[in-house]
Coordinates of C-alpha atoms and ligand atoms in Angstrom, one line a residue:
X137 CA 14.8 213.0 -73.2
X138 CA 17.5 212.5 -75.5
X139 CA 21.1 212.0 -75.7
X140 CA 22.0 213.7 -78.8
X141 CA 19.3 216.6 -78.3
X142 CA 21.2 217.7 -74.9
X143 CA 24.4 219.3 -73.7
X144 CA 25.9 216.2 -73.3
X145 CA 29.7 215.5 -72.3
X146 CA 31.2 213.6 -70.1
X147 CA 35.0 213.2 -69.4
X148 CA 38.1 210.8 -68.7
X149 CA 39.8 211.9 -66.4
X150 CA 39.5 213.5 -63.0
X151 CA 39.4 217.5 -63.2
X152 CA 43.2 219.2 -62.1
X153 CA 41.3 221.4 -59.6
X154 CA 38.5 219.1 -58.2
X155 CA 40.7 216.9 -54.7
X156 CA 37.4 214.9 -53.2
X157 CA 35.3 212.6 -56.1
X158 CA 31.5 213.8 -55.4
X159 CA 33.4 216.7 -56.6
X160 CA 35.6 215.3 -59.8
X161 CA 32.7 212.6 -61.0
X162 CA 29.6 216.1 -60.6
X163 CA 32.6 218.0 -63.2
X164 CA 33.2 214.2 -66.0
X165 CA 29.6 213.8 -66.2
X166 CA 28.9 216.8 -66.9
X167 CA 26.3 218.0 -64.2
X168 CA 28.1 221.5 -63.1
X169 CA 31.0 223.8 -64.9
X170 CA 33.5 226.0 -63.2
X171 CA 32.7 229.8 -63.5
X172 CA 35.2 231.3 -61.2
X173 CA 36.1 230.2 -58.3
X174 CA 33.1 228.7 -56.0
X175 CA 30.7 230.0 -58.1
X176 CA 29.4 227.4 -60.7
X177 CA 26.6 227.4 -63.2
X178 CA 24.3 223.6 -62.7
X179 CA 24.1 222.2 -66.7
X180 CA 20.5 220.4 -66.9
X181 CA 20.9 217.2 -65.2
X182 CA 21.8 219.1 -61.9
X183 CA 19.7 221.1 -62.3
X184 CA 16.8 218.7 -61.2
X185 CA 19.1 217.5 -58.8
X186 CA 18.2 220.7 -57.3
X187 CA 14.8 220.3 -58.3
X188 CA 13.8 217.2 -57.0
X189 CA 15.8 217.8 -53.8
X190 CA 14.2 221.2 -53.8
X191 CA 10.3 219.9 -54.0
X192 CA 11.0 217.1 -50.9
X193 CA 12.5 219.9 -48.7
X194 CA 9.1 221.8 -50.3
X195 CA 7.4 218.9 -48.7
X196 CA 8.2 218.6 -45.8
X197 CA 8.4 222.5 -44.5
X198 CA 4.7 222.6 -46.0
X199 CA 4.3 219.8 -44.2
X200 CA 4.9 221.9 -41.4
X201 CA 2.9 224.9 -41.6
X202 CA 5.0 226.8 -43.6
X203 CA 5.2 229.0 -45.9
X204 CA 7.0 229.9 -48.7
X205 CA 8.0 233.3 -49.6
X206 CA 10.4 234.4 -51.8
X207 CA 12.8 237.4 -50.2
X208 CA 15.0 240.2 -51.7
X209 CA 18.7 239.3 -52.4
X210 CA 19.4 242.4 -52.2
X211 CA 19.6 244.4 -49.0
X212 CA 20.3 247.9 -47.6
X213 CA 22.9 248.1 -45.8
X214 CA 20.6 250.1 -42.5
X215 CA 18.5 247.0 -41.8
X216 CA 22.4 245.4 -41.6
X217 CA 23.2 248.2 -39.6
X218 CA 20.6 247.7 -36.9
X219 CA 21.1 244.6 -36.1
X220 CA 24.8 245.9 -36.0
X221 CA 25.9 242.8 -37.8
X222 CA 26.9 244.8 -41.4
X223 CA 30.7 245.6 -39.7
X224 CA 31.0 241.9 -38.6
X225 CA 30.1 240.8 -42.5
X226 CA 30.8 243.1 -44.6
X227 CA 34.2 244.6 -43.1
X228 CA 35.4 241.6 -40.0
X229 CA 33.7 238.1 -41.7
X230 CA 34.6 239.2 -44.7
X231 CA 31.7 236.6 -45.7
X232 CA 28.9 239.2 -47.0
X233 CA 29.5 241.0 -51.1
X234 CA 28.5 245.3 -50.7
X235 CA 28.2 247.0 -53.7
X236 CA 27.1 250.8 -53.8
X237 CA 24.3 251.8 -55.8
X238 CA 24.2 254.5 -58.8
X239 CA 22.2 256.8 -55.7
X240 CA 25.2 256.7 -53.1
X241 CA 23.2 253.8 -51.2
X242 CA 25.1 250.8 -49.8
X243 CA 24.1 247.5 -50.1
X244 CA 24.5 243.5 -50.1
X245 CA 24.2 240.5 -51.6
X246 CA 22.0 238.8 -49.0
X247 CA 24.9 235.7 -47.0
X248 CA 20.8 235.0 -44.9
X249 CA 18.3 236.8 -44.1
X250 CA 17.4 237.4 -40.8
X251 CA 17.1 241.4 -41.3
X252 CA 14.9 241.5 -43.9
X253 CA 12.6 238.8 -42.3
X254 CA 12.3 241.1 -38.6
X255 CA 11.9 244.1 -40.5
X256 CA 9.7 242.6 -42.5
X257 CA 8.2 240.9 -38.6
X258 CA 8.2 243.9 -37.6
X259 CA 5.9 246.1 -40.1
X260 CA 2.9 242.9 -40.0
X261 CA 2.9 240.8 -37.4
X262 CA 0.8 243.3 -34.4
X263 CA -0.7 240.4 -32.3
X264 CA -0.1 237.2 -30.3
X265 CA -3.6 236.4 -32.0
X266 CA -0.8 236.1 -35.8
X267 CA 1.3 234.3 -33.9
X268 CA 3.5 231.8 -34.2
X269 CA 3.6 232.3 -37.9
X270 CA 7.0 230.1 -39.9
X271 CA 7.2 231.6 -43.6
X272 CA 10.8 230.0 -45.9
X273 CA 12.1 230.2 -49.1
X274 CA 14.6 229.2 -51.6
X275 CA 17.0 230.5 -53.1
X276 CA 20.6 231.5 -54.5
X277 CA 22.7 232.4 -51.1
X278 CA 25.9 234.8 -52.0
X279 CA 29.2 234.8 -49.2
X280 CA 32.5 235.6 -49.9
X281 CA 34.6 232.8 -48.3
X282 CA 37.8 233.0 -47.7
X283 CA 38.5 229.2 -49.3
X284 CA 35.4 228.3 -51.5
X285 CA 36.5 224.9 -51.5
X286 CA 35.2 221.3 -53.3
X287 CA 33.1 222.4 -55.7
X288 CA 29.6 222.9 -54.5
X289 CA 30.2 222.1 -51.0
X290 CA 31.6 225.8 -50.5
X291 CA 30.7 227.9 -53.4
X292 CA 30.4 231.4 -52.4
X293 CA 26.8 231.9 -54.5
X294 CA 24.9 228.3 -53.4
X295 CA 21.1 228.1 -53.0
X296 CA 20.1 227.1 -49.5
X297 CA 16.9 226.7 -48.5
X298 CA 15.6 229.3 -44.9
X299 CA 13.6 229.8 -43.1
X300 CA 11.6 231.6 -39.8
X301 CA 9.3 231.2 -37.0
X302 CA 8.5 234.3 -34.3
X303 CA 6.5 233.7 -31.6
X304 CA 4.7 234.9 -28.4
X305 CA 7.8 233.0 -26.5
X306 CA 9.7 229.7 -26.1
X307 CA 8.1 226.9 -25.0
X308 CA 6.2 228.2 -29.0
X309 CA 9.0 228.7 -30.2
X310 CA 11.1 224.5 -29.1
X311 CA 7.6 223.1 -30.7
X312 CA 8.0 224.7 -34.4
X313 CA 12.2 223.6 -33.7
X314 CA 11.3 220.8 -32.6
X315 CA 8.8 219.9 -35.9
X316 CA 11.7 221.0 -37.6
X317 CA 14.1 218.7 -36.2
X318 CA 12.5 215.9 -37.3
X319 CA 11.2 217.8 -41.1
X320 CA 15.1 218.6 -40.9
X321 CA 15.1 214.4 -40.9
X322 CA 12.8 213.0 -43.4
X323 CA 14.1 216.0 -45.7
X324 CA 17.9 214.1 -45.2
X325 CA 16.2 210.1 -45.6
X326 CA 14.5 210.7 -47.6
X327 CA 16.7 211.8 -50.1
X328 CA 18.7 208.8 -49.3
X329 CA 21.0 210.4 -46.2
X330 CA 23.0 208.9 -44.0
X331 CA 22.9 211.6 -41.7
X332 CA 23.4 212.1 -38.0
X333 CA 21.5 215.2 -36.1
X334 CA 24.4 217.1 -33.5
X335 CA 24.3 219.0 -31.1
X336 CA 25.6 223.0 -32.4
X337 CA 27.7 225.8 -31.2
X338 CA 25.7 228.9 -31.5
X339 CA 27.7 230.6 -30.6
X340 CA 26.9 234.0 -28.6
X341 CA 23.7 234.4 -29.4
X342 CA 22.7 231.6 -26.8
X343 CA 18.8 230.9 -27.1
X344 CA 18.2 227.3 -25.6
X345 CA 20.9 225.5 -29.0
X346 CA 20.8 224.1 -32.0
X347 CA 21.0 221.5 -34.0
X348 CA 23.3 220.4 -37.3
X349 CA 22.8 218.1 -39.9
X350 CA 26.5 215.8 -40.7
X351 CA 26.0 213.7 -43.1
X352 CA 28.2 211.2 -42.8
X353 CA 31.3 211.2 -45.3
X354 CA 35.3 211.2 -45.2
X355 CA 35.5 214.2 -47.1
X356 CA 33.5 216.1 -44.1
X357 CA 35.1 219.5 -43.2
X358 CA 33.9 219.2 -39.0
X359 CA 33.8 216.3 -36.7
X360 CA 31.8 214.9 -35.0
X361 CA 32.0 213.0 -31.6
X362 CA 29.8 210.5 -30.1
X363 CA 28.7 207.6 -28.3
X364 CA 28.4 203.7 -29.9
X365 CA 24.6 204.5 -28.0
X366 CA 23.4 207.2 -30.4
X367 CA 22.9 209.0 -27.2
X368 CA 25.4 211.3 -27.2
X369 CA 26.7 213.5 -31.4
X370 CA 27.9 216.6 -31.2
X371 CA 30.2 218.4 -33.2
X372 CA 33.9 218.6 -31.6
X373 CA 33.3 222.4 -31.2
X374 CA 30.2 222.5 -28.8
X375 CA 31.3 218.2 -27.5
X376 CA 32.0 217.5 -23.4
X377 CA 33.7 215.2 -22.1
X378 CA 34.8 213.8 -19.4
X379 CA 38.5 214.1 -18.4
X380 CA 40.6 211.7 -17.7
X381 CA 41.4 211.8 -14.0
X382 CA 45.2 213.7 -13.8
X383 CA 47.6 211.7 -11.8
X384 CA 48.7 213.0 -8.0
X385 CA 51.2 215.2 -7.6
X386 CA 55.1 213.1 -7.5
X387 CA 55.8 217.2 -5.8
X388 CA 55.4 218.1 -2.6
X389 CA 56.8 221.3 -1.8
X390 CA 56.7 224.0 -3.4
X391 CA 59.9 225.0 -4.9
X392 CA 61.6 226.7 -9.1
X393 CA 63.8 224.6 -10.8
X394 CA 66.2 225.2 -13.7
X395 CA 64.8 223.3 -16.6
X396 CA 66.5 224.0 -19.5
X397 CA 65.4 223.8 -22.5
X398 CA 61.3 222.5 -21.9
X399 CA 59.7 225.1 -24.1
X400 CA 57.0 222.1 -24.6
X401 CA 55.2 219.6 -21.9
X402 CA 55.8 216.7 -23.3
X403 CA 59.5 218.2 -22.7
X404 CA 58.6 219.3 -19.4
X405 CA 57.3 216.4 -18.3
X406 CA 60.1 214.0 -19.4
X407 CA 63.1 216.5 -17.6
X408 CA 60.3 216.4 -14.6
X409 CA 59.3 212.6 -14.9
X410 CA 56.0 213.9 -14.4
X411 CA 52.4 213.8 -15.6
X412 CA 52.1 216.3 -18.0
X413 CA 47.6 215.8 -15.9
X414 CA 50.2 217.6 -13.6
X415 CA 50.6 220.7 -15.2
X416 CA 49.5 224.5 -15.3
X417 CA 50.0 225.0 -18.8
X418 CA 49.1 228.0 -19.9
X419 CA 48.5 229.2 -23.1
X420 CA 48.8 233.1 -24.8
X421 CA 45.5 234.6 -27.5
X422 CA 44.9 238.1 -28.5
X423 CA 41.2 238.6 -29.2
X424 CA 40.2 241.9 -31.8
X425 CA 37.1 242.9 -29.8
X426 CA 34.6 245.6 -32.6
X427 CA 35.5 248.9 -31.1
X428 CA 39.0 248.3 -31.8
X429 CA 40.1 247.3 -28.4
X430 CA 42.7 243.8 -28.3
X431 CA 42.7 242.7 -25.8
X432 CA 45.8 240.0 -24.2
X433 CA 44.1 236.3 -23.5
X434 CA 45.7 233.5 -21.0
X435 CA 44.1 230.7 -20.9
X436 CA 45.5 228.0 -18.6
X437 CA 44.6 224.9 -18.4
X438 CA 46.0 221.2 -18.1
X439 CA 49.0 220.0 -19.4
X440 CA 46.9 217.1 -21.5
X441 CA 44.8 219.3 -22.6
X442 CA 43.5 221.4 -25.2
X443 CA 41.5 225.0 -26.0
X444 CA 38.9 225.1 -27.6
X445 CA 38.6 227.6 -29.4
X446 CA 35.4 227.7 -30.2
X447 CA 33.9 227.6 -26.5
X448 CA 37.5 230.1 -25.9
X449 CA 35.6 232.8 -28.0
X450 CA 32.0 231.8 -26.6
X451 CA 33.3 233.0 -23.2
X452 CA 35.6 236.1 -24.2
X453 CA 32.0 237.5 -26.5
X454 CA 30.6 237.2 -22.9
X455 CA 33.0 240.0 -21.7
X456 CA 32.6 241.8 -24.5
X457 CA 31.1 244.4 -22.5
X458 CA 33.7 244.7 -19.8
X459 CA 35.8 245.9 -22.7
X460 CA 32.3 248.3 -24.6
X461 CA 32.4 246.6 -26.6
X462 CA 29.9 243.7 -28.8
X463 CA 31.3 241.2 -29.9
X464 CA 35.2 239.3 -31.6
X465 CA 35.8 240.0 -34.4
X466 CA 39.3 238.5 -34.5
X467 CA 41.3 235.6 -31.6
X468 CA 44.2 234.0 -32.7
X469 CA 47.5 232.8 -31.1
X470 CA 49.4 236.0 -31.8
X471 CA 52.9 235.0 -33.5
X472 CA 55.8 236.9 -32.9
X473 CA 55.0 239.6 -35.3
X474 CA 51.7 240.1 -33.9
X475 CA 54.1 239.3 -30.4
X476 CA 55.6 242.6 -31.1
X477 CA 53.0 245.1 -31.6
X478 CA 51.5 245.0 -27.8
X479 CA 54.3 243.3 -25.9
X480 CA 56.2 245.6 -24.0
X481 CA 59.0 243.3 -22.9
X482 CA 60.6 239.9 -24.3
X483 CA 57.9 236.9 -23.0
X484 CA 59.0 233.7 -20.8
X485 CA 57.5 231.5 -24.1
X486 CA 57.3 228.1 -23.1
X487 CA 57.1 229.4 -19.3
X488 CA 54.7 231.4 -18.8
X489 CA 52.9 231.3 -15.5
X490 CA 49.6 232.3 -14.4
X491 CA 50.7 234.9 -12.7
X492 CA 52.3 236.6 -15.9
X493 CA 52.9 240.6 -14.2
X494 CA 51.0 242.7 -16.9
X495 CA 53.4 244.8 -17.8
X496 CA 54.7 243.1 -20.4
X497 CA 51.9 244.6 -22.7
X498 CA 52.7 248.5 -23.3
X499 CA 51.3 250.8 -23.3
X500 CA 49.1 251.7 -26.3
X501 CA 45.2 252.8 -25.9
X502 CA 44.4 250.2 -28.1
X503 CA 45.3 247.9 -26.6
X504 CA 43.5 246.9 -23.2
X505 CA 46.5 246.8 -20.2
X506 CA 45.3 243.8 -18.0
X507 CA 45.4 239.8 -19.0
X508 CA 42.3 238.6 -19.5
X509 CA 43.0 235.9 -17.1
X510 CA 40.3 231.8 -18.1
X511 CA 41.2 229.2 -15.9
X512 CA 39.5 226.0 -17.5
X513 CA 37.1 223.7 -14.8
X514 CA 40.5 220.5 -15.2
X515 CA 43.6 223.1 -13.5
X516 CA 41.0 224.3 -10.3
X517 CA 41.5 220.9 -8.2
X518 CA 44.8 220.0 -8.9
X519 CA 47.7 220.3 -5.9
X520 CA 50.8 220.4 -6.9
X521 CA 51.3 221.1 -9.7
X522 CA 53.9 222.4 -12.3
X523 CA 53.7 225.6 -14.5
X524 CA 55.5 229.1 -15.7
X525 CA 58.3 230.3 -12.7
X526 CA 58.1 233.8 -15.9
X527 CA 61.1 233.0 -16.7
X528 CA 62.9 231.9 -18.8
X529 CA 64.2 228.3 -18.8
X530 CA 62.6 227.7 -14.8
X531 CA 59.1 226.3 -14.0
X532 CA 58.4 226.0 -10.4
X533 CA 56.6 223.4 -9.0
X534 CA 54.4 222.2 -6.2
X535 CA 52.3 224.8 -6.1
X536 CA 48.7 225.5 -5.4
X537 CA 45.8 227.9 -6.2
X538 CA 45.3 230.0 -3.8
X539 CA 48.2 229.9 -2.2
X540 CA 51.7 230.6 -4.7
X541 CA 49.2 231.5 -7.8
X542 CA 45.6 233.3 -7.0
X543 CA 42.7 231.6 -9.0
X544 CA 41.7 233.9 -11.4
X545 CA 37.7 234.6 -10.8
X546 CA 36.6 233.5 -14.1
X547 CA 36.3 229.4 -14.4
X548 CA 35.1 228.0 -17.6
X549 CA 35.6 225.1 -19.8
X550 CA 36.8 225.8 -22.1
X551 CA 39.0 222.1 -23.3
X552 CA 38.3 220.4 -26.7
X553 CA 36.4 217.2 -26.5
X554 CA 38.9 214.2 -28.0
X555 CA 38.2 210.7 -28.9
X556 CA 38.5 208.9 -26.0
X557 CA 37.5 209.9 -23.5
X558 CA 34.7 209.5 -21.4
X559 CA 31.3 210.7 -22.1
X560 CA 29.5 213.2 -19.7
X561 CA 25.9 211.5 -19.7
X562 CA 27.2 207.2 -19.0
X563 CA 31.4 207.0 -18.1
X564 CA 30.9 204.3 -19.1
X565 CA 31.2 205.0 -22.6
X566 CA 33.4 207.0 -24.9
X567 CA 33.5 209.0 -27.8
X568 CA 34.0 207.7 -31.4
X569 CA 34.7 210.0 -33.9
X570 CA 33.5 211.0 -37.6
X571 CA 33.9 213.2 -40.2
X572 CA 30.4 214.7 -41.1
X573 CA 29.4 217.6 -43.9
X574 CA 26.3 220.0 -42.3
X575 CA 24.2 220.4 -44.7
X576 CA 21.2 222.0 -41.8
X577 CA 22.0 223.7 -38.9
X578 CA 18.0 224.7 -37.3
X579 CA 18.8 227.7 -34.2
X580 CA 16.6 228.5 -31.6
X581 CA 17.3 232.2 -31.6
X582 CA 15.2 233.5 -29.0
X583 CA 14.9 237.4 -29.4
X584 CA 18.7 238.7 -30.6
X585 CA 16.9 240.1 -34.3
X586 CA 13.9 241.6 -32.0
X587 CA 14.7 242.6 -29.7
X588 CA 18.9 244.4 -31.4
X589 CA 16.0 245.9 -34.7
X590 CA 12.7 246.4 -32.3
X591 CA 10.2 243.5 -33.5
X592 CA 7.8 243.1 -30.7
X593 CA 4.1 241.7 -30.9
X594 CA 1.0 242.6 -28.4
X595 CA 0.1 240.1 -26.1
X596 CA -3.1 238.9 -25.0
X597 CA -2.7 241.3 -21.6
X598 CA -1.8 244.3 -24.4
X599 CA 1.8 244.5 -23.6
X600 CA 4.1 244.7 -26.5
X601 CA 6.8 242.1 -26.3
X602 CA 10.4 241.3 -28.2
X603 CA 9.0 237.9 -31.0
X604 CA 11.4 234.5 -30.7
X605 CA 12.2 233.5 -33.3
X606 CA 13.8 230.5 -34.6
X607 CA 15.7 229.8 -38.0
X608 CA 16.7 226.7 -39.9
X609 CA 19.0 226.6 -43.1
X610 CA 19.9 223.3 -45.9
X611 CA 21.8 223.8 -48.1
X612 CA 20.8 221.9 -50.5
X613 CA 23.4 222.7 -53.3
X614 CA 25.5 220.5 -50.8
X615 CA 23.0 218.1 -50.0
X616 CA 22.3 217.4 -53.7
X617 CA 26.4 216.8 -53.8
X618 CA 26.9 215.0 -50.4
X619 CA 24.3 212.3 -51.6
X620 CA 27.5 211.7 -54.5
X621 CA 30.1 211.7 -51.5
X622 CA 28.1 209.4 -50.5
X623 CA 26.9 207.5 -53.2
X624 CA 29.5 206.5 -55.9
X625 CA 32.4 203.8 -57.3
X626 CA 35.0 203.5 -59.3
X627 CA 33.1 203.7 -62.4
X628 CA 31.4 207.4 -61.5
X629 CA 28.2 208.3 -59.0
X630 CA 25.0 206.5 -58.1
X631 CA 22.2 208.9 -57.5
X632 CA 19.7 207.9 -54.2
X633 CA 16.9 207.3 -57.0
X634 CA 14.9 209.9 -55.4
X635 CA 17.3 213.3 -56.0
X636 CA 18.0 210.6 -58.9
X637 CA 18.2 213.3 -62.2
X638 CA 16.0 211.1 -64.5
X639 CA 15.3 207.8 -63.4
X640 CA 16.1 205.4 -66.0
X641 CA 18.0 205.3 -69.6
X642 CA 17.2 203.6 -72.3
X643 CA 20.2 202.4 -74.8
X644 CA 19.9 201.2 -78.2
X645 CA 23.3 199.8 -78.8
X646 CA 23.3 200.4 -82.2
X647 CA 21.4 202.8 -83.5
X648 CA 22.2 201.8 -87.1
X649 CA 19.7 198.6 -86.3
X650 CA 16.1 199.5 -86.7
X651 CA 14.3 196.7 -84.4
X652 CA 17.0 197.7 -81.9
X653 CA 15.3 201.6 -82.4
X654 CA 12.1 200.9 -82.5
X655 CA 11.4 199.1 -79.8
X656 CA 13.7 201.8 -77.7
X657 CA 11.8 205.1 -79.4
X658 CA 8.3 202.7 -78.3
X659 CA 10.1 201.7 -74.5
X660 CA 11.2 205.6 -74.4
X661 CA 7.5 206.9 -74.8
X662 CA 6.1 204.5 -73.0
X663 CA 7.6 204.9 -70.1
X664 CA 8.1 209.0 -70.2
X665 CA 4.5 209.0 -70.9
X666 CA 4.1 206.4 -67.4
X667 CA 6.1 208.9 -65.7
X668 CA 9.5 207.3 -65.1
X669 CA 12.1 210.2 -66.0
X670 CA 13.5 208.6 -69.0
X671 CA 16.6 209.4 -71.4
X672 CA 17.6 207.9 -74.4
X673 CA 21.4 206.8 -75.1
X674 CA 20.9 207.8 -79.5
X675 CA 23.6 208.7 -80.3
X676 CA 26.3 206.9 -82.6
X677 CA 29.0 206.4 -80.6
X678 CA 30.0 202.1 -79.9
X679 CA 27.6 200.1 -76.9
X680 CA 30.9 200.5 -74.6
X681 CA 30.7 204.2 -75.0
X682 CA 27.0 204.9 -74.3
X683 CA 27.3 202.1 -71.6
X684 CA 30.5 204.2 -69.5
X685 CA 28.4 207.1 -69.6
X686 CA 25.3 205.8 -68.5
X687 CA 27.4 204.9 -65.3
X688 CA 29.7 207.5 -64.4
X689 CA 26.1 210.3 -64.7
X690 CA 24.4 207.5 -62.5
X691 CA 21.0 206.7 -63.2
X692 CA 19.3 204.1 -61.4
X693 CA 17.4 201.5 -64.3
X694 CA 19.9 201.3 -68.0
X695 CA 17.6 199.4 -70.0
X696 CA 19.3 198.0 -73.1
X697 CA 17.7 196.9 -76.5
X698 CA 20.4 194.6 -77.8
X699 CA 20.8 190.7 -77.9
X700 CA 17.6 189.7 -75.7
X701 CA 15.3 192.0 -78.9
X702 CA 14.8 188.6 -80.9
X703 CA 13.2 186.5 -77.2
X704 CA 11.6 189.4 -77.1
X705 CA 13.5 191.1 -73.7
X706 CA 15.3 193.6 -73.0
X707 CA 18.0 193.5 -70.6
X708 CA 17.9 195.1 -67.0
X709 CA 20.5 196.8 -65.6
X710 CA 20.5 198.7 -61.8
X711 CA 23.6 201.4 -61.6
X712 CA 23.8 200.8 -57.4
X713 CA 23.9 197.1 -57.7
X714 CA 24.4 195.5 -61.1
X715 CA 22.1 193.6 -61.5
X716 CA 21.5 192.5 -64.1
X717 CA 18.1 190.6 -65.8
X718 CA 16.2 190.5 -69.2
X719 CA 12.3 192.0 -68.7
X720 CA 10.1 191.2 -70.5
X721 CA 9.1 193.8 -73.0
X722 CA 5.5 194.5 -72.4
X723 CA 6.5 194.0 -68.6
X724 CA 8.7 196.7 -68.5
X725 CA 6.7 199.6 -67.6
X726 CA 5.6 198.3 -64.5
X727 CA 8.6 196.4 -63.3
X728 CA 10.8 199.7 -63.2
X729 CA 7.3 201.6 -62.2
X730 CA 7.5 199.0 -59.3
X731 CA 11.0 198.8 -58.1
X732 CA 11.2 203.2 -58.4
X733 CA 7.7 203.6 -56.3
X734 CA 9.0 200.9 -53.5
X735 CA 12.4 203.2 -53.8
X736 CA 11.1 205.8 -53.2
X737 CA 8.2 204.9 -50.4
X738 CA 11.0 202.8 -47.8
X739 CA 11.9 206.4 -47.9
X740 CA 9.3 208.3 -47.2
Ligands
ATP1870 P1 29.1 226.2 -42.6 O1 30.5 226.4 -41.1 O2 29.6 225.0 -43.6 O3 30.4 227.5 -43.1 P2 27.3 228.2 -42.6 O4 26.8 227.9 -40.8 O5 27.6 229.1 -42.4 O6 28.2 226.8 -43.0 P3 24.2 228.7 -41.8 O7 24.5 229.3 -42.3 O8 24.5 227.4 -41.1 O9 26.1 227.4 -43.0 O10 24.0 227.4 -43.2 C1 22.6 227.0 -43.6 C2 23.8 226.2 -44.8 O11 24.2 226.6 -46.0 C3 24.7 224.9 -44.1 O12 24.0 224.5 -42.8 C4 24.8 224.7 -44.9 O13 24.0 223.4 -45.3 C5 24.7 225.8 -46.3 N1 25.7 226.8 -46.6 C6 26.4 226.7 -46.2 N2 27.4 228.1 -46.5 C7 27.9 227.4 -47.8 C8 28.4 227.4 -49.0 N3 29.6 228.0 -49.1 N4 28.4 226.7 -49.4 C9 27.6 226.5 -50.4 N5 26.5 225.1 -49.1 C10 26.5 226.5 -47.6
MG1871 MG1 29.8 228.9 -43.0

């Protein structure tokens, strides 16, 4: 392709609305164009990158025996009502765009395809002989994200590869899941990314687990906790660790103490001269279940620890049936305004005890009349602890479970693991923290969707059984931008060779020099004929401008038909290292071919 004929527009300055390097660079280099909030046009250079990533994804998926298909983006609401996700997706989370057609039928724009694929499996899979089966697609997904940002990282329209597998049992599911683990690792390695697979939260869906593939970068929205020995890595939402040992309590007898102005653990510990590990703090949450019932939640956790809200949400989802509900649609720390909607009298905030009375909850049909009390494991073994007294300005010391306070039956792990904590698998290892961009997520779904939607098969004994399912997603457009986030310098993008839009760019420093033009034209044609994807910068611009642009768009190799042609050579510059060398013109093609093959093959 000739730059003179391309839509080639680069910007000298950083666009105002871009925050992270990769977003700025893709805009500046003319790869993408913002059309609306979270909506981007993929311009020709970007489209080539996306096609390359897609091709790698396809090759790795096909190698596992999965088959490509294409599912509809317009999805009937009825399917989502069958799975029970319509309300959550359109109302609670509001992530799905929905519409009503001219026949007054409700439809959604696909944010994901479990419902569609399960409906197909229900109709077409009859027997164990058809299993296992794995279908995947590459397609634009629609999600009305609350905070679209960072360009392609979190768009409202983005490209995803999503695959769904069906199995007779968990063993078969696990085998495909393991294949996907390898396929995903291959995809990312081949795309030139530094990444880490991490244990991830599977939400309330359960199953035997899920893995996220994190591209390591400062701009990542996720926090990963890992150990140096490489044996443990998890999303902080899911991570577990050993908490520090509690110091033994200085209090030996139970008494109520006046502790004015000690609403925070820090102030309290200063006042009482004790350690936060001797305090049971009681944190209030408010949750709304999908039937509209609000439940007030009191979490008792050790004073030096914090609540992991993802773990808490999972625990509360397990309790949904107690309130006649299936799932949770909101979980918050109630602010003063929210408190007013349910309190019968003013709360002793900062001084709440584990046994705060249910009479604080106002009578209301939509509000469950009792607190649900959860006790985090960190507090169970505490002796002679400090906690609130339910009276503002007073705490109690020397308290014990089973004496002054009944221990709730619901003992859970809702503690947030933190960097510096000791690892569970080996207490000599401490957790380290890194930022990550989630580019892929593989998931053992089990029978959640097949049961909800009645997707069954007949086993060898002739019995009808629900299908076991797995699902596997990789954000193709997010992955492409992540590569830039990991690989750039002050002058622009440095594409990994395997996913660069072009391998090489031939730059003519002066288009008025007939010999420069002739050699460049010839090389350009021969390189492309040899399968080296090459651009020709034949614009009537100054050489400096052309070099700057070539650096900005990040093409791996630049070939300059400048002064060296007098000696039958051209200058070849490697973008990543800026290494420059003069190569005889008739050796350029073989040399580049070798370099490119080496760069791509080494990752395979
Ligand atoms: P996130 O936590 O980042 O919102 P998710 O858990 O919603 O991601 P999945 O539903 O598992 O993501 O989707 C599979 C993959 O699709 C993700 O791993 C990610 O790479 C990509 N993805 C998800 N949402 C977006 C988005 N809004 N823009 C671009 N890519 C996305
Ligand atoms: Mg999401």
